[in-house]
Coordinates of C-alpha atoms and ligand atoms in Angstrom, one line a residue:
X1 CA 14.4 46.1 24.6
X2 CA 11.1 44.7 24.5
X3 CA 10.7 40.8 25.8
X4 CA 8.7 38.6 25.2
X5 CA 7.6 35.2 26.4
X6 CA 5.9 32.2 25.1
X7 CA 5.1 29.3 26.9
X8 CA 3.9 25.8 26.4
X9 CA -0.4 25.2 26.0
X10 CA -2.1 22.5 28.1
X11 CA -2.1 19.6 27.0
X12 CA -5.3 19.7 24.5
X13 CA -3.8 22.7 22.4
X14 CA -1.5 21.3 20.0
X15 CA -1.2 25.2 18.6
X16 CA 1.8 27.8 19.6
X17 CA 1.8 31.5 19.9
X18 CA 5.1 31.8 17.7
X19 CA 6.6 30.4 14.7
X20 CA 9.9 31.0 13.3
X21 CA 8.9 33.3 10.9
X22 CA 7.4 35.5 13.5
X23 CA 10.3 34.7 16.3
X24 CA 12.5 35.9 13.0
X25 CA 10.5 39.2 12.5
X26 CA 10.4 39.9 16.1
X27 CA 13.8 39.8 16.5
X28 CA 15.0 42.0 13.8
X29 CA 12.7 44.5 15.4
X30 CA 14.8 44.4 18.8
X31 CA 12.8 42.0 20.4
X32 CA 14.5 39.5 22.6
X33 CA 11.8 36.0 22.8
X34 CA 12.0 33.6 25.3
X35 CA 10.5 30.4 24.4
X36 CA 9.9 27.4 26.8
X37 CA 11.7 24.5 25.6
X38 CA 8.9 22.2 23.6
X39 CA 6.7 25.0 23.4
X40 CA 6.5 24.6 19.2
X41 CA 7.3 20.7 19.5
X42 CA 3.4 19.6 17.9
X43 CA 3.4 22.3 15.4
X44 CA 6.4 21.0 14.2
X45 CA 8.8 23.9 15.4
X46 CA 11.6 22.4 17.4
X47 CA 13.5 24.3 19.7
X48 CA 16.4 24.4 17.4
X49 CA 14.1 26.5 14.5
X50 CA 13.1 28.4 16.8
X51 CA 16.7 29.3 18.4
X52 CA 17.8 29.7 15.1
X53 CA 15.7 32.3 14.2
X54 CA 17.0 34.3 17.0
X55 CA 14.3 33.1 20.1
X56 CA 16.1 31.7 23.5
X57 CA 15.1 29.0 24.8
X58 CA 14.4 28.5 28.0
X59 CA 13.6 25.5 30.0
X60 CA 10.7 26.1 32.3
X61 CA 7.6 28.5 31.6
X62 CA 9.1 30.3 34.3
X63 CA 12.0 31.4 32.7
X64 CA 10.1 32.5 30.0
X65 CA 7.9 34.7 31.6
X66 CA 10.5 36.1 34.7
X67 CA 10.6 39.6 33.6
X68 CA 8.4 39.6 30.3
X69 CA 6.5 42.5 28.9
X70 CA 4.4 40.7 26.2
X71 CA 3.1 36.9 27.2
X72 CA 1.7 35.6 24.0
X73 CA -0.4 32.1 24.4
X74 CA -2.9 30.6 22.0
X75 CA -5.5 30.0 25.2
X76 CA -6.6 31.8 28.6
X77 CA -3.3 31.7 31.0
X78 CA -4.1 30.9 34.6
X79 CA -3.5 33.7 36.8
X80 CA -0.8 31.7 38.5
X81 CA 0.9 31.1 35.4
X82 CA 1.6 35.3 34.4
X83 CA 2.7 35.9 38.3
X84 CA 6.7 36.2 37.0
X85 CA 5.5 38.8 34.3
X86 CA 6.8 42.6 34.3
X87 CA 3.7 44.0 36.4
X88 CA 1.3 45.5 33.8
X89 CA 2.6 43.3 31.3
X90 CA 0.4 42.8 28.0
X91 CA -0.8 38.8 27.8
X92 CA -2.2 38.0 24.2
X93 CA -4.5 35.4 23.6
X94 CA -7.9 33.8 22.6
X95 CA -9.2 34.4 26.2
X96 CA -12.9 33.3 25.6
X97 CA -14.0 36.6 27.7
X98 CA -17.2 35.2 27.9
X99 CA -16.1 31.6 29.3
X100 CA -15.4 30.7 32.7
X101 CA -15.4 34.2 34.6
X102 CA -14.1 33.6 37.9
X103 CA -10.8 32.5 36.0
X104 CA -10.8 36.0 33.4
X105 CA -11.7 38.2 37.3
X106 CA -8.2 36.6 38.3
X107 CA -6.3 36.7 35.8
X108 CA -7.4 40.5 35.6
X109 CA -6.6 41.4 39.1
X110 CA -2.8 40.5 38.6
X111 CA -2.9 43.7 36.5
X112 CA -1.4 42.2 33.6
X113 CA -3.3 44.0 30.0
X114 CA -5.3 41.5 29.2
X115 CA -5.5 41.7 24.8
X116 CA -8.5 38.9 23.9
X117 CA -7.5 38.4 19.9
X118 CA -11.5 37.0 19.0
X119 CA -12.6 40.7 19.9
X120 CA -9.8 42.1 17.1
X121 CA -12.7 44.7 15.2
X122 CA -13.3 43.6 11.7
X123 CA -12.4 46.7 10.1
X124 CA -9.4 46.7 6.9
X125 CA -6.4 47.7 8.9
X126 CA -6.8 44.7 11.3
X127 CA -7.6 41.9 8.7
X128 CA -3.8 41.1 9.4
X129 CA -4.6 40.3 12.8
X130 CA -8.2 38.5 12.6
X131 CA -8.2 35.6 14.1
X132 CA -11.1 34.3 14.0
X133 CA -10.9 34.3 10.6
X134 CA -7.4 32.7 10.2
X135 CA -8.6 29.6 12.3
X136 CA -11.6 29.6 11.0
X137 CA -10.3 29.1 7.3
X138 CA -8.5 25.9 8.4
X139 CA -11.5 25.1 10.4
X140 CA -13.9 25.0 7.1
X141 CA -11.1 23.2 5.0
X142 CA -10.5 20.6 8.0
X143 CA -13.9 19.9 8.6
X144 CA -14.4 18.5 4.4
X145 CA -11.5 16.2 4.2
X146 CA -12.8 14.9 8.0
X147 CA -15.9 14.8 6.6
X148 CA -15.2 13.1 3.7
X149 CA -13.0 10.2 5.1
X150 CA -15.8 9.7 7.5
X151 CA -18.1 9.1 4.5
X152 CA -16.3 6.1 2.9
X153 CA -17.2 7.2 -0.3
X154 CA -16.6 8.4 -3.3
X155 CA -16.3 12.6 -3.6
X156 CA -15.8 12.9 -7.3
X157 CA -18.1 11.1 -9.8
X158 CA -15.6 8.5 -11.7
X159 CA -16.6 6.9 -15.0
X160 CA -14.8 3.9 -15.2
X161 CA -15.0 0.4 -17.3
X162 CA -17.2 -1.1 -14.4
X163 CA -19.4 1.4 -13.8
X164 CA -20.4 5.2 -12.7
X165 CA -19.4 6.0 -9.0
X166 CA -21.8 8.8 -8.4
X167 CA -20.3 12.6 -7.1
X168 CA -21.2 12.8 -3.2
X169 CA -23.5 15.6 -2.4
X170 CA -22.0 18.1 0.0
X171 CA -24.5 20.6 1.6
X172 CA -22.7 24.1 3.4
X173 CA -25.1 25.5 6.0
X174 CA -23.7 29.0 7.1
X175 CA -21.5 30.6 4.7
X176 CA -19.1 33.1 6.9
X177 CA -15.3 32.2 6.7
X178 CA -15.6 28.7 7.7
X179 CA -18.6 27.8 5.4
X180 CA -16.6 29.5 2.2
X181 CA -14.0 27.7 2.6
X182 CA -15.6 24.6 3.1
X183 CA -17.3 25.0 0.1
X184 CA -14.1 25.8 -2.3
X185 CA -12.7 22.3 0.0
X186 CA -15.4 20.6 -1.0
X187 CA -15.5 21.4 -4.9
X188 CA -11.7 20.7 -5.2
X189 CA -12.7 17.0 -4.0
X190 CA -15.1 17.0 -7.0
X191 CA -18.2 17.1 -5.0
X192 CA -21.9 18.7 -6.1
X193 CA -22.1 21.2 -3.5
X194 CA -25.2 23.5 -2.5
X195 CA -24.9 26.4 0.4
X196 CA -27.3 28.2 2.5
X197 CA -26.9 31.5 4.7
X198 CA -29.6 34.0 6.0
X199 CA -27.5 36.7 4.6
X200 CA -28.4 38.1 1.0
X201 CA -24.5 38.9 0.1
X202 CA -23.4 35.3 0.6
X203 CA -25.8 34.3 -2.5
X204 CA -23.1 35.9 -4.7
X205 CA -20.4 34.3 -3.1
X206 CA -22.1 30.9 -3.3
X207 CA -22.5 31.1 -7.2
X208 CA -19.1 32.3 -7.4
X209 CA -17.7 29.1 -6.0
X210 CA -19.7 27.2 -8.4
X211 CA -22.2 25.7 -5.7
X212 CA -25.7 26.8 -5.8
X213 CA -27.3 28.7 -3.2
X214 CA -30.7 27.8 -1.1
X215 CA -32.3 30.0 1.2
X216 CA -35.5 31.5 1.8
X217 CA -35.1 34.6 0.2
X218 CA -38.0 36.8 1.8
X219 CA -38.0 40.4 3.4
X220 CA -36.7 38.9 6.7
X221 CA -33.8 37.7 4.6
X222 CA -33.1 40.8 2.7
X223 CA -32.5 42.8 6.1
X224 CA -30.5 40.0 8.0
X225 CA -27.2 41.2 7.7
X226 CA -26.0 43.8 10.7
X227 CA -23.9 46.5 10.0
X228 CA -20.7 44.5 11.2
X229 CA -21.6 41.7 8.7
X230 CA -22.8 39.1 10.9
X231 CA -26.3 37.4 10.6
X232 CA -28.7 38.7 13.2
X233 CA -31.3 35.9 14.9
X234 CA -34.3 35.2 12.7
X235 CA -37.6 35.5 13.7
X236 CA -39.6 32.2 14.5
X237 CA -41.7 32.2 11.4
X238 CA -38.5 32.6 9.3
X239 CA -37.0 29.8 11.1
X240 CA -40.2 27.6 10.2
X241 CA -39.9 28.4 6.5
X242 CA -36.0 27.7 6.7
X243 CA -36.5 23.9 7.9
X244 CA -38.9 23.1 5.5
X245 CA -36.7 24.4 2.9
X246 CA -33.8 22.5 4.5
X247 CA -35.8 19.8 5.5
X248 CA -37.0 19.0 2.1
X249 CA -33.2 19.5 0.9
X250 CA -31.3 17.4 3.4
X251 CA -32.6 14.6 3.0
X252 CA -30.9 13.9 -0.8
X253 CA -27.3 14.8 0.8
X254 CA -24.4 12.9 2.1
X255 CA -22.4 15.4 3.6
X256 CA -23.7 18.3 5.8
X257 CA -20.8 20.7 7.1
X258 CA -22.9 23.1 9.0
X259 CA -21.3 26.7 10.5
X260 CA -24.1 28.9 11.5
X261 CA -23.5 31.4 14.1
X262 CA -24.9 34.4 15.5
X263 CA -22.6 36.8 17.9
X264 CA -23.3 36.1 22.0
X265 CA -25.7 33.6 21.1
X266 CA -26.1 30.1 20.9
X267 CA -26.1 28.3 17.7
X268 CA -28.9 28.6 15.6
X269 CA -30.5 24.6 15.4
X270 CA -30.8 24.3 12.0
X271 CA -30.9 20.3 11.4
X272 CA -34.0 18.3 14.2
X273 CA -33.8 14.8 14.9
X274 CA -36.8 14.4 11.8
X275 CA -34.2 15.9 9.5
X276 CA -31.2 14.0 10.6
X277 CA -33.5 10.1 10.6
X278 CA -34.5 11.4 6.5
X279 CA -31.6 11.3 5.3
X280 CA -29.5 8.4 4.0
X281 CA -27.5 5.6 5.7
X282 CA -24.0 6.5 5.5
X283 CA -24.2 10.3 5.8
X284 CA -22.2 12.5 7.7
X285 CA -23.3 15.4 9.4
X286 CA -20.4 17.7 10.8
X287 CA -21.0 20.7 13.3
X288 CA -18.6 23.3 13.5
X289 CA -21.5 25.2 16.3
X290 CA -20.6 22.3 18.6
X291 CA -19.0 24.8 21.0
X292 CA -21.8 27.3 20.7
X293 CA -24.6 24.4 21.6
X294 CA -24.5 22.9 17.9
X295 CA -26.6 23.4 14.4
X296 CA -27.5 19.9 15.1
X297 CA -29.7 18.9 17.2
X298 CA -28.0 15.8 18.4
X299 CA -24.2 17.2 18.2
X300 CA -22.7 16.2 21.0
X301 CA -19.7 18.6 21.3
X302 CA -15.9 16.7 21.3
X303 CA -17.5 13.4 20.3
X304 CA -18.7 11.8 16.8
X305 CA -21.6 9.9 17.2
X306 CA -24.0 7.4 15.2
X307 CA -27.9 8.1 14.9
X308 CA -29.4 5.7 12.8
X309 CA -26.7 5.6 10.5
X310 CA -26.0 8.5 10.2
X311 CA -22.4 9.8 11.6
X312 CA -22.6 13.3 13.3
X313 CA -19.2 15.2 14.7
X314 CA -19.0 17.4 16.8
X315 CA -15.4 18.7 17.1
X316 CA -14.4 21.5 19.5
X317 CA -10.6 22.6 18.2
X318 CA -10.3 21.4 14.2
X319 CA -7.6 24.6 14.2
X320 CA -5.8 22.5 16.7
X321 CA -5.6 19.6 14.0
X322 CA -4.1 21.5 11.2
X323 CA -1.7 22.8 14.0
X324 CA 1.2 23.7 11.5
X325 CA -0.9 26.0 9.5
X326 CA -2.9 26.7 12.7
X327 CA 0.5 28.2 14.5
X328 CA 1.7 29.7 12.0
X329 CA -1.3 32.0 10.5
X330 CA -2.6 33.0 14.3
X331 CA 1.4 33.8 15.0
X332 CA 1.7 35.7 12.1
X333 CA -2.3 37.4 13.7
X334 CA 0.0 38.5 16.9
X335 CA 2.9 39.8 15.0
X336 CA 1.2 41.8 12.8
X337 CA -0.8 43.1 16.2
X338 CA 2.3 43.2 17.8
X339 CA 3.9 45.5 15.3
X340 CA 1.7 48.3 16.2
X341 CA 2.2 48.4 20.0
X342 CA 6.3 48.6 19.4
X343 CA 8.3 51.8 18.7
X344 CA 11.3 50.2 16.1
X345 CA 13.5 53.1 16.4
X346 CA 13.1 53.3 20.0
X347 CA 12.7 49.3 20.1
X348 CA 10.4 50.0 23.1
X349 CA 6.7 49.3 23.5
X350 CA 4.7 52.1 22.9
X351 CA 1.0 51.2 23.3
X352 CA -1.9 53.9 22.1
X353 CA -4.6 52.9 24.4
X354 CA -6.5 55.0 22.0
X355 CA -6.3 53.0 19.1
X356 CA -9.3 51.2 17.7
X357 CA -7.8 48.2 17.9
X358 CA -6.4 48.2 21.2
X359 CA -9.3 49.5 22.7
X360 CA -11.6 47.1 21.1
X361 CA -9.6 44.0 22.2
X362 CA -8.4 45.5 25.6
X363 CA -10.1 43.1 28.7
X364 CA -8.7 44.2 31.5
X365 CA -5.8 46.9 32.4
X366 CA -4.3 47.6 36.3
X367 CA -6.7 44.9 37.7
X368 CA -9.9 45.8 36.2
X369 CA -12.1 44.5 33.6
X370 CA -12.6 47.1 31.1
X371 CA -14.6 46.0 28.1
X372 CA -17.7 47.1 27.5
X373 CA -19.3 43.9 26.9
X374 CA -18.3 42.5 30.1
X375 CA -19.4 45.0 32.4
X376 CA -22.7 44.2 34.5
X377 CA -25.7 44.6 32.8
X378 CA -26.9 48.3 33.4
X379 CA -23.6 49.4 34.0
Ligands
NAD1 P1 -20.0 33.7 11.9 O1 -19.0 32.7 12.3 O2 -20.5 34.6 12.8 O3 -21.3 32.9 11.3 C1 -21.1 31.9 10.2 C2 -22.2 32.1 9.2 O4 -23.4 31.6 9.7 C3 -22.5 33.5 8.8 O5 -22.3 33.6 7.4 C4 -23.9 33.8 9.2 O6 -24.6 34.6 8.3 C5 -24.5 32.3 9.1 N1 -25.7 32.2 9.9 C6 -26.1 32.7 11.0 N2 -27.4 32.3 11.3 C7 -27.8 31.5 10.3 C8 -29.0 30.8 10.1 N3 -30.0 30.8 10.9 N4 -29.1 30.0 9.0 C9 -28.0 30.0 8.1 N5 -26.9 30.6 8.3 C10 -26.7 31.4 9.4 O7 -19.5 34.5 10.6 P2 -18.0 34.8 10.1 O8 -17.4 33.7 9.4 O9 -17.3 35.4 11.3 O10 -18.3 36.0 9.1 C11 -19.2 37.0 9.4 C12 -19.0 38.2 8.5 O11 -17.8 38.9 8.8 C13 -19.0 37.9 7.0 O12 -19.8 38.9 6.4 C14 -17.6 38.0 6.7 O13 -17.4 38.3 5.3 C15 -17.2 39.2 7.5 N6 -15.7 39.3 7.8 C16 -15.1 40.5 7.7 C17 -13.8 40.6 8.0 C18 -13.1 41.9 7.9 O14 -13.6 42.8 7.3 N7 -11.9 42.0 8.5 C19 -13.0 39.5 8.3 C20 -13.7 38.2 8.4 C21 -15.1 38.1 8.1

């Protein structure tokens, strides 16, 4: 029998590793899950959905975890925290590899197998378990209606007896999972909504949202998609032409969501001070880069604050304020990677270390740090 343990997050992340659904699936797969008492409370699972979907629940993270072969969490464990594991037991989560190393080195050397879901390879077989782009979904939906009630106007254009309330302008800078999204969010509300991305295939998905796309559309441009789909850095005369472009653009919007991001990188800045003091009283600017340094100049991350007028947000976890949906997509992330890593007949794990996904989101394994992007440089 396979066990499994979830425990409660600190205090700032209102998500949870399970949901009933998955505690459900799990256990009709011979899993037995042990879930610490209040664990699911702010997503809205209490103890008694989960139990009766078949989890126990237990009253101390302790509990949970004595014994455990699978420790699934929505952030980094301490080290501390997976000491009652089974030793070599495989801990789940969005670990931030690149955050905070002294904390990944010890959580490593208690020899737990250390899965980090961000690094889950975009390829068709693992869409199921992406979780980037589950949270990042709610993220670009989140960010409009914040956006919007911030903006104490109206979205849609109204004609009414007294007058013409004019549609807001929303402007989508980045168009990945978060940016589409944001853009549908945003046209639903009845906004007039324009988009910009360095990468050529996002013109088509712009147009087929009904927004209209904006971008310098040179050589540069043409070639700025990698061959895992992300945007690669721009050069600095590209950059010029794009914030002359944007520049020229921003300054006729209300809303800016912005989303740009370019892998182990900071944010690219695509809004300056200038850009931000052109544009109208009233306007919202809203930074989903805040964690990565901001698109923004002036983001400051976790905080919303006022420049001239203009409101800018910076907001670290949106996921984490949609946390029903939050819990319950990223849960449904971990079972679906789950299911590959147990035998059913057997109802024991069975782990292929060879297995492209495995491998590619494997940290650590019998104390050390194996993933190739966190080895030394020159290693
Ligand atoms: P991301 O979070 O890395 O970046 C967000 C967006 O910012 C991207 O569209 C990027 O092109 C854009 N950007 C970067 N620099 C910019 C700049 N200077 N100016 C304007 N925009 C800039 O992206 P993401 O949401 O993770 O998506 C990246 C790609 O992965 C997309 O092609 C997406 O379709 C693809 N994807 C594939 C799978 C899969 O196959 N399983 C799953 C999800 C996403």
């Amino acid at each position: 029998m396979v066990t499994i343990a979830v425990t409660s997050e600190r205090d700032d992340e209102p998500r949870v590793a399970v949901s009933p659904e998955t505690v459900k699936k799990l256990a009709a797969q011979g899993c037995a899950v042990k879930v610490e008492a209040g664990a699911g409370h702010r997503s809205r699972f209490a103890d008694d959905m989960l139990k009766a979907a078949g989890a126990t629940v237990v009253a101390s993270a302790d509990d949970a975890l004595a014994g455990a072969d699978i420790l699934l969490k929505v952030r980094r464990p301490s080290a501390e925290e997976v000491k009652p594991l089974k030793q070599g037991a495989i801990v789940a989560a969005m670990l931030a590899p690149f955050d905070e190393r002294a904390g990944l080195d010890a959580l490593a050397a208690t020899g737990a197998s250390l899965m980090a879901m961000e690094f889950m390879p975009r390829i068709s077989r693992a869409q199921s378990m992406d979780v980037l782009s589950s949270q990042a979904n709610l993220a670009g939906y989140k960010a409009v209606i914040d956006a919007a009630a911030m903006f104490g106007q109206a979205m849609p254009m109204m004609m009414t007896a007294a007058g013409t309330v004019p549609a807001a302008k929303v402007f989508i800078m980045g168009v990945g999972v978060a940016g589409l999204q944001a853009i549908a969010t945003a046209r639903r509300l009845g906004a007039i909504v324009s988009a910009t991305d360095v990468r050529p295939a996002t013109k088509e998905q712009v147009a087929s949202l009904g927004a209209k796309f904006i971008a310098v559309e040179d050589d540069e441009f043409r070639q700025a998609q990698t061959a895992a789909g992300y945007a690669k850095p721009m050069s600095p005369d590209y950059q010029k032409k794009q914030a002359d472009l944007v520049a020229a653009h921003i300054k006729a919007q209300d809303i800016v969501i912005t989303t740009a991001l370019v892998p182990g990188r900071p944010a690219p800045r695509l809004i300056s001070a200038a850009m931000v003091e052109s544009m109208k009283p009233g306007s919202v600017i809203f930074d989903l880069a805040a964690e990565r340094g901001g698109n923004c100049e002036l983001t400051q991350p976790d905080r919303t604050i006022e420049h001239k007028d203009v409101k800018i947000a910076g907001p670290l976890n949106l996921p984490g304020e949609v946390p029903v949906n939050a819990s319950s997509l990223y849960a449904k992330n971990l079972l679906a990677f789950l299911e590959t890593m147990i035998d059913k007949k057997e109802k024991v794990l069975k782990v292929n270390w060879d297995d492209e996904i495995v491998k590619g989101t494997l940290v650590a394994k019998d104390g050390k740090i194996v993933h190739p992007s966190l080895q030394p440089k020159g290693a």
